[in-house]
Coordinates of C-alpha atoms in Angstrom, one line a residue:
M1 CA -12.3 -18.3 0.6
D2 CA -13.1 -21.8 -0.9
F3 CA -10.3 -21.8 -3.2
D4 CA -11.0 -24.6 -4.8
G5 CA -14.6 -24.9 -4.5
D6 CA -14.6 -28.6 -2.2
G7 CA -17.0 -26.8 0.1
V8 CA -14.1 -26.1 2.8
L9 CA -12.7 -22.8 3.3
D10 CA -9.1 -22.2 2.5
L11 CA -6.7 -19.4 3.5
V12 CA -4.8 -17.5 0.6
S13 CA -2.2 -14.8 0.8
G14 CA 0.3 -12.4 -0.6
S15 CA 3.9 -11.6 0.7
Y16 CA 6.1 -8.6 1.1
D17 CA 9.3 -10.6 0.0
P18 CA 9.5 -11.9 -2.4
G19 CA 5.9 -11.3 -3.4
E20 CA 4.7 -15.1 -4.3
L21 CA 1.3 -15.8 -3.5
S22 CA 0.3 -18.5 -0.8
L23 CA -2.4 -21.1 -0.2
F24 CA -3.4 -23.0 2.9
R25 CA -5.6 -25.7 2.3
G26 CA -8.4 -25.8 4.4
K27 CA -8.6 -29.7 6.4
G28 CA -11.7 -28.4 8.3
R29 CA -12.9 -27.8 11.9
G30 CA -10.1 -24.6 11.6
A31 CA -7.1 -26.8 10.5
F32 CA -5.1 -25.9 7.4
A33 CA -2.5 -27.8 5.3
A34 CA 1.3 -26.7 4.9
R35 CA 2.0 -23.6 2.4
E36 CA 1.7 -24.2 -1.2
V37 CA 2.9 -21.6 -3.5
I38 CA 0.5 -20.8 -6.0
K39 CA 1.9 -21.6 -9.6
D40 CA 0.8 -20.8 -13.1
K41 CA 0.4 -23.4 -15.8
S42 CA 4.2 -23.6 -16.5
G43 CA 5.2 -24.3 -13.0
K44 CA 6.4 -20.7 -12.3
P45 CA 5.4 -18.5 -9.2
I46 CA 2.7 -16.1 -10.0
L47 CA 4.8 -12.9 -9.7
K48 CA 4.4 -9.1 -10.8
V49 CA 7.4 -9.8 -13.1
P50 CA 7.3 -13.4 -14.1
D51 CA 10.8 -13.8 -15.1
Q52 CA 12.5 -11.5 -13.0
K53 CA 16.2 -11.1 -12.3
N54 CA 15.8 -9.9 -9.0
R55 CA 13.7 -11.0 -6.2
V56 CA 12.9 -7.4 -5.4
E57 CA 11.2 -6.7 -8.6
S58 CA 8.0 -8.5 -7.5
F59 CA 8.3 -7.1 -3.4
G60 CA 5.2 -6.6 -2.1
S61 CA 1.8 -8.6 -3.3
W62 CA -1.7 -8.3 -1.8
M63 CA -4.3 -11.0 -3.7
T64 CA -8.3 -11.9 -4.0
L65 CA -9.9 -13.9 -5.9
V66 CA -12.9 -13.2 -8.5
D67 CA -14.8 -14.4 -11.6
W68 CA -13.5 -11.9 -13.9
E69 CA -14.9 -13.6 -17.0
D70 CA -18.3 -14.8 -15.0
D71 CA -17.3 -18.4 -16.6
G72 CA -17.8 -20.1 -13.5
D73 CA -14.1 -20.2 -11.9
L74 CA -12.0 -17.9 -10.2
D75 CA -9.4 -15.9 -11.3
I76 CA -6.5 -14.2 -9.5
L77 CA -6.2 -10.6 -8.7
V78 CA -3.0 -9.1 -7.2
G79 CA -2.3 -5.8 -5.6
T80 CA 1.2 -4.4 -6.1
F81 CA 3.8 -2.8 -3.8
D82 CA 3.8 0.0 -6.6
G83 CA -0.1 0.7 -6.4
M84 CA -1.0 -1.4 -9.4
I85 CA -3.4 -4.4 -9.6
F86 CA -2.8 -7.4 -12.4
M87 CA -5.0 -10.6 -13.1
R88 CA -4.2 -14.0 -13.8
R89 CA -6.6 -15.9 -15.8
N90 CA -7.5 -19.0 -14.7
E91 CA -7.8 -21.0 -17.6
G92 CA -8.6 -24.3 -16.2
T93 CA -11.8 -24.9 -13.5
R94 CA -13.1 -24.0 -10.3
S95 CA -11.9 -27.4 -8.8
S96 CA -8.6 -27.8 -11.0
P97 CA -7.4 -24.4 -11.8
S98 CA -4.8 -23.6 -14.0
Y99 CA -3.2 -19.9 -14.3
A100 CA -2.0 -18.2 -17.4
T101 CA 1.4 -17.4 -17.7
G102 CA 1.1 -13.6 -18.4
N103 CA -0.4 -10.7 -16.2
E104 CA -3.2 -8.7 -17.6
W105 CA -3.0 -4.9 -15.9
V106 CA -6.4 -3.9 -14.5
K107 CA -7.0 -0.6 -16.5
V108 CA -9.2 2.5 -15.4
G109 CA -10.0 3.9 -19.3
A110 CA -7.2 3.3 -21.5
K111 CA -4.6 3.5 -18.4
A112 CA -3.1 1.3 -15.9
L113 CA -5.1 1.4 -12.4
R114 CA -2.7 3.0 -9.6
T115 CA -4.0 3.6 -6.4
P116 CA -4.0 7.4 -5.4
G117 CA -2.1 6.3 -2.5
G118 CA 0.4 5.5 -5.0
E119 CA 1.6 2.1 -3.2
H120 CA 0.1 -0.8 -1.1
A121 CA -2.5 -1.8 -3.6
N122 CA -4.3 -4.4 -1.7
P123 CA -7.7 -5.0 -3.6
V124 CA -11.1 -6.3 -2.3
I125 CA -14.2 -7.4 -4.4
A126 CA -17.4 -6.1 -3.2
D127 CA -20.8 -4.9 -4.8
W128 CA -20.3 -1.5 -3.3
D129 CA -23.1 0.2 -4.8
G130 CA -25.7 -2.8 -4.9
D131 CA -25.7 -2.6 -8.5
G132 CA -25.3 -6.3 -9.1
H133 CA -21.7 -6.0 -10.7
W134 CA -18.9 -6.9 -8.3
D135 CA -16.3 -3.5 -7.7
I136 CA -13.0 -3.2 -6.5
V137 CA -12.2 -1.6 -3.2
T138 CA -8.9 -1.1 -2.2
G139 CA -6.4 0.6 0.5
A140 CA -3.2 2.1 0.1
A141 CA -0.1 3.7 1.6
D142 CA -1.4 7.0 2.1
G143 CA -4.0 5.5 4.7
G144 CA -7.2 6.0 2.2
V145 CA -9.6 3.6 0.8
Y146 CA -10.8 4.0 -2.8
W147 CA -13.5 2.5 -4.6
Y148 CA -13.3 1.6 -8.3
R149 CA -16.8 1.2 -9.7
N150 CA -17.5 -1.6 -12.2
I151 CA -19.4 0.0 -15.1
G152 CA -18.8 -3.0 -17.7
E153 CA -21.1 -6.0 -18.6
R154 CA -20.9 -9.4 -17.1
G155 CA -17.6 -11.2 -18.1
R156 CA -15.9 -7.8 -19.2
P157 CA -15.5 -5.6 -16.3
T158 CA -14.4 -1.9 -16.7
F159 CA -13.8 0.7 -14.2
E160 CA -14.5 4.1 -13.3
P161 CA -12.0 6.2 -11.5
P162 CA -11.5 6.0 -8.1
V163 CA -14.0 7.4 -5.4
A164 CA -12.5 7.9 -1.8
L165 CA -14.5 6.2 0.6
V166 CA -11.9 7.1 3.5
A167 CA -9.7 10.2 3.3
K168 CA -6.2 9.7 3.2
H169 CA -4.2 10.3 6.5
E170 CA -2.9 13.9 6.5
G171 CA 0.9 13.2 7.7
T172 CA 4.0 11.3 7.0
G173 CA 2.8 8.6 9.2
Y174 CA 6.5 8.6 10.7
S175 CA 7.4 10.1 13.8
E176 CA 4.5 12.3 14.3
L177 CA 3.4 14.0 17.4
A178 CA 1.0 12.8 19.6
A179 CA -1.8 15.1 20.1
D180 CA -4.1 14.5 23.6
E181 CA -7.0 13.8 21.8
E182 CA -7.5 10.2 20.5
P183 CA -5.7 8.7 18.0
K184 CA -6.3 8.8 14.0
P185 CA -6.3 6.3 11.5
G186 CA -2.5 6.1 10.0
I187 CA -1.1 5.0 6.6
R188 CA -0.8 1.7 5.0
S189 CA -4.5 0.9 5.3
Q190 CA -5.3 -3.0 4.7
I191 CA -8.8 -3.5 4.4
A192 CA -12.2 -5.8 4.8
V193 CA -15.5 -5.3 3.3
T194 CA -18.1 -6.6 5.2
D195 CA -21.5 -6.5 6.8
H196 CA -20.2 -5.8 10.5
D197 CA -23.3 -4.4 12.0
G198 CA -25.9 -6.6 10.1
D199 CA -27.9 -3.5 8.8
G200 CA -27.8 -4.7 5.5
K201 CA -24.9 -2.1 4.5
L202 CA -21.5 -2.8 3.6
D203 CA -18.9 -1.7 6.3
I204 CA -15.1 -1.1 6.3
L205 CA -12.8 -2.6 8.8
L206 CA -9.4 -0.7 8.4
G207 CA -5.9 -1.8 9.7
D208 CA -3.1 0.9 10.1
F209 CA 0.5 1.7 10.7
C210 CA 1.9 5.0 12.4
T211 CA 4.4 6.0 14.7
Y212 CA 4.3 8.7 17.1
L213 CA 6.7 11.0 19.3
H214 CA 5.3 11.9 22.5
V215 CA 6.3 15.5 24.1
R216 CA 7.3 15.5 27.7
K217 CA 4.9 16.8 29.8
D218 CA 7.8 18.9 32.1
L219 CA 8.8 21.2 29.2
T220 CA 9.3 25.1 30.6
P221 CA 7.5 27.8 28.3
A222 CA 11.1 28.6 26.8
Q223 CA 11.5 24.9 25.9
K224 CA 8.3 24.5 24.4
R225 CA 9.0 27.5 22.3
S226 CA 12.3 26.2 21.3
F227 CA 10.7 23.0 20.4
A228 CA 8.0 24.8 18.0
S229 CA 11.3 26.1 16.3
L230 CA 12.8 22.9 15.8
R231 CA 9.8 21.5 14.4
E232 CA 8.9 24.5 12.1
K233 CA 12.5 23.8 10.7
E234 CA 12.3 20.5 10.4
N235 CA 8.9 20.8 8.6
K236 CA 10.5 22.7 5.8
A237 CA 13.7 20.3 5.6
T238 CA 11.0 17.6 5.4
K239 CA 8.8 19.4 2.8
F240 CA 12.1 20.0 0.7
L241 CA 13.1 16.0 0.6
R242 CA 9.2 15.1 -0.1
D243 CA 9.3 17.7 -3.2
S244 CA 12.5 16.6 -4.5
M245 CA 11.2 13.1 -4.7
E246 CA 7.7 14.2 -6.2
E247 CA 9.9 16.0 -8.8
L248 CA 11.8 13.2 -9.5
R249 CA 9.0 10.9 -10.1
A250 CA 7.5 13.3 -12.4
R251 CA 10.7 13.2 -14.6
F252 CA 10.9 9.9 -14.3
K253 CA 7.5 9.5 -15.4
E254 CA 7.8 11.9 -18.4
R255 CA 11.4 9.8 -19.3
M256 CA 8.9 6.9 -19.6
K257 CA 6.6 8.2 -21.6
G258 CA 5.2 5.8 -24.1
V259 CA 6.2 2.6 -22.1
S260 CA 3.7 0.9 -20.0
E261 CA 4.1 1.3 -16.2
S262 CA 3.9 -2.4 -16.0
D263 CA 7.2 -2.1 -17.4
W264 CA 8.9 0.4 -15.1
N265 CA 10.3 -2.2 -13.1
T266 CA 12.4 -4.1 -15.6
P267 CA 16.2 -4.3 -14.9
E268 CA 17.0 -1.8 -17.5
N269 CA 14.1 0.8 -16.0
S270 CA 15.1 0.3 -12.6
A271 CA 18.6 1.0 -13.7
K272 CA 17.6 4.6 -15.1
W273 CA 15.7 5.2 -11.9
Q274 CA 18.6 4.5 -9.5
K275 CA 20.8 6.9 -11.9
M276 CA 18.6 9.7 -11.6
Y277 CA 17.6 8.8 -7.8
N278 CA 21.7 8.9 -7.0
A279 CA 21.9 11.9 -8.7
M280 CA 19.2 13.9 -7.1
K281 CA 20.8 12.5 -3.6
D282 CA 24.1 13.3 -4.4
S283 CA 23.4 17.1 -5.4
P284 CA 24.3 19.6 -3.0
E285 CA 21.1 21.0 -2.2
Y286 CA 19.8 17.9 -1.5
K287 CA 22.6 16.7 0.5
K288 CA 22.3 20.0 2.5
N289 CA 18.6 19.6 3.6
R290 CA 19.1 16.0 4.4
A291 CA 21.4 16.8 6.8
E292 CA 19.5 19.6 8.2
Y293 CA 16.7 17.3 8.6
E294 CA 18.9 14.7 9.9
R295 CA 20.4 17.4 12.5
L296 CA 17.1 18.6 13.3
Q297 CA 15.7 15.3 14.2
K298 CA 18.4 14.6 16.6
A299 CA 17.6 17.9 18.4
S300 CA 14.5 17.6 18.7
L301 CA 15.0 14.4 20.7
E302 CA 15.8 16.4 24.1
Y303 CA 11.9 17.3 24.3
I304 CA 10.5 14.1 23.7
D305 CA 9.5 11.7 26.6
R306 CA 11.5 8.4 26.2
S307 CA 9.7 6.4 29.0
I308 CA 6.0 5.9 27.4
A309 CA 3.7 3.3 29.6
G310 CA 6.9 2.3 31.8
K311 CA 9.0 1.4 28.9
R312 CA 12.5 3.2 28.4
L313 CA 12.3 3.8 24.2
G314 CA 16.0 3.8 23.6
A315 CA 17.6 5.9 20.8
D316 CA 14.5 5.9 18.5
P317 CA 11.6 7.1 21.1
A318 CA 8.9 6.8 18.1
V319 CA 6.1 4.9 19.2
A320 CA 4.2 2.4 16.5
H321 CA 0.9 1.6 16.6
G322 CA -1.2 -0.6 14.6
Y323 CA -5.2 -0.4 15.1
V324 CA -8.0 -1.8 13.2
W325 CA -11.0 1.0 12.8
L326 CA -14.5 0.3 11.8
F327 CA -16.3 2.6 9.2
R328 CA -19.7 2.1 9.4
R329 CA -21.8 2.9 6.1
K330 CA -24.2 5.7 6.6

């Protein structure tokens, strides 16, 4: 990406902690200058919560550049950890950018855009349908890839609801049982959109994450039945814990009715969430299922191979992978 229009490619990046945006200016021949924090015109780092009181308020950012207004300069789009996207308008020029001090949240209709995957919005700009208007394509925490078609006029983008280009991952993405077949794409999809094979059609490159448990190959029939029973009980406990979180999110959303989603992470509203979360996890029913889940996980380890590829895995035998997948456009 040529950040400042000087004809030399630069590197730009978001970050997990504290969510600042970084620029590495290109020096040519593959060399780059030291990191600069990208700041607004007041000298403050560009963050999800500009005047944050706690650094975790802006945790997780993924950035890209786009000429939002069709005025010849590049504005910044930032995907957030909670699945939203905001824009910082460039009030300067292409060669001397000067960014606004406030965030403008990207919307679908009248509502703030939030990825179906719920978290890890990492926007990419591409004209996916070839209609001459740039669109937003994004990965998400659930492993899916989603296309937001731009149906606006030049300089005034508006977006349709998302279309899934890659289906979400079926499963939690953590400590899943490895089957005998080839691995499948996991969660936390990080994407690039490019014509990979030069056929004139845009393809998707997808980086993922997942952890797998490998079952011992020497289990007796009785042990296999015991393990299957443990996993069934563990799945029920997992479902309760997951459903409890979904119900909590729904109740918090109801409580925040009338409050912009971009303000849900203010210190005051974060305290409300934390109070509700603590009440849930301290409830007798939640404690009971959490303890059962942990007991079953520990019991299941007896049936798990701890020496994958000659490596002794220790207390946590889940093996992480991060593959890059190619999805060719048909």
